[in-house]
């Protein structure tokens, strides 16, 4: 099942079901007004949403319309909580080099995670505003999960059963600020602007064999201004999503709608490229003694698309965004600016 959120002028948007061929959509607000409500009521509404999805795929829905990613907000435009891990050890080791800091103790035994802001997620096609290029603007391609209620201290063995939906993420980062905030020991704040999401959230069964051991075994294709930057695989997560959920819930409960991120998708094989510019720059430091690749500039375009191993497009849809100065953001691209309602 594939779900998306259309901009209807409200904070949480309008829930729609998307066909498996990603060509059609149908209003699902009669079942749940928005995705956050659907997650909270999942046991009650899942069967109804799946039935609507099946009818849509069988061309039995009379009020279906062409699916329009440009109308999409993030699947969850806001969430109760956003916790991002660093489950790809290769990425963490390269970041230690980039930030010139000693390795994190027990990095390969205990998940690393930060708690980010979750009040203003970005849709897949909006322009993304930044204050200055001097902050070191970077993208970070990730996968993530949306969970239902998870009680405190739930073991990892039980956490997989709380995963309701999978998402594809661009966790924007400001590297110049991040280097300073890391040294404070308090974690990220200004270094992590609003996070972007691909238009469609999917149930794990939509991935077929590519969902295994609570990991997304897909390639994450990333392009900067049309140039392919990387296509690393999600299978190299050292910690599964179940492990990350258990880590986040060790001392607190997680409420329905919490999003857990994988951290930047990264592979030991450097020939597959990278999912962020900081990794590329760290590799250049290893190879050449200095970074050569610049961070993003205003006007740069960043695209991300998950791919199956055989090259087919994944089910999440595409992130396709342009970096702009804070005063240049297009009003038509601003989340919740259109005020449109209905299909």
XYZ file of N, CA and C in Angstrom, residues 7 17 30 41 44 63 65 77 114 140 142 154-155 176 182 221 226-227 229 251 261 266 269 274:
72
model
N -1.476 18.708 -0.243
C -1.607 20.007 0.404
C -3.052 20.481 0.276
N -4.529 7.659 -1.188
C -3.947 6.372 -1.546
C -3.454 6.469 -2.983
N -12.097 10.024 3.998
C -13.279 9.455 4.639
C -12.894 8.342 5.615
N -4.557 5.372 14.443
C -5.704 4.457 14.427
C -5.444 3.246 13.539
N -7.469 0.054 13.311
C -8.863 0.229 12.883
C -9.000 0.559 11.403
N -13.703 7.947 -8.669
C -13.230 9.315 -8.451
C -11.709 9.402 -8.357
N -7.960 10.206 -9.568
C -7.407 11.277 -10.399
C -5.940 10.973 -10.661
N 3.640 15.811 7.282
C 4.175 17.180 7.253
C 4.743 17.623 8.601
N 20.470 11.170 16.997
C 20.143 12.505 17.490
C 18.641 12.739 17.327
N 21.763 14.627 2.636
C 22.044 13.301 3.190
C 20.890 12.374 2.837
N 18.717 9.099 2.910
C 18.441 8.102 3.934
C 17.142 7.359 3.632
N 10.935 -1.621 24.970
C 10.573 -2.724 24.076
C 11.843 -3.302 23.460
N 12.037 -4.621 23.516
C 13.265 -5.202 22.951
C 13.250 -5.146 21.425
N 29.289 23.496 8.171
C 30.101 24.451 8.937
C 29.530 24.625 10.344
N 28.974 19.930 17.073
C 29.517 18.666 17.553
C 30.437 18.896 18.740
N 19.697 6.253 -5.463
C 20.313 7.083 -6.491
C 20.210 8.553 -6.128
N 21.956 17.007 -12.163
C 21.918 15.990 -13.202
C 23.085 15.027 -13.203
N 24.114 15.308 -12.416
C 25.271 14.413 -12.338
C 25.064 13.410 -11.204
N 25.743 11.287 -8.212
C 26.688 11.366 -7.110
C 26.930 9.998 -6.496
N 14.459 4.389 27.122
C 14.108 5.082 28.361
C 12.825 5.899 28.244
N 15.099 7.525 11.425
C 15.905 7.523 10.215
C 17.100 6.598 10.319
N 25.440 4.509 3.234
C 26.871 4.539 2.922
C 27.405 3.121 2.825
N 32.323 0.030 -0.199
C 32.824 0.102 -1.574
C 32.650 1.527 -2.087
N 28.549 8.247 -3.080
C 28.162 8.637 -1.727
C 26.769 9.237 -1.711
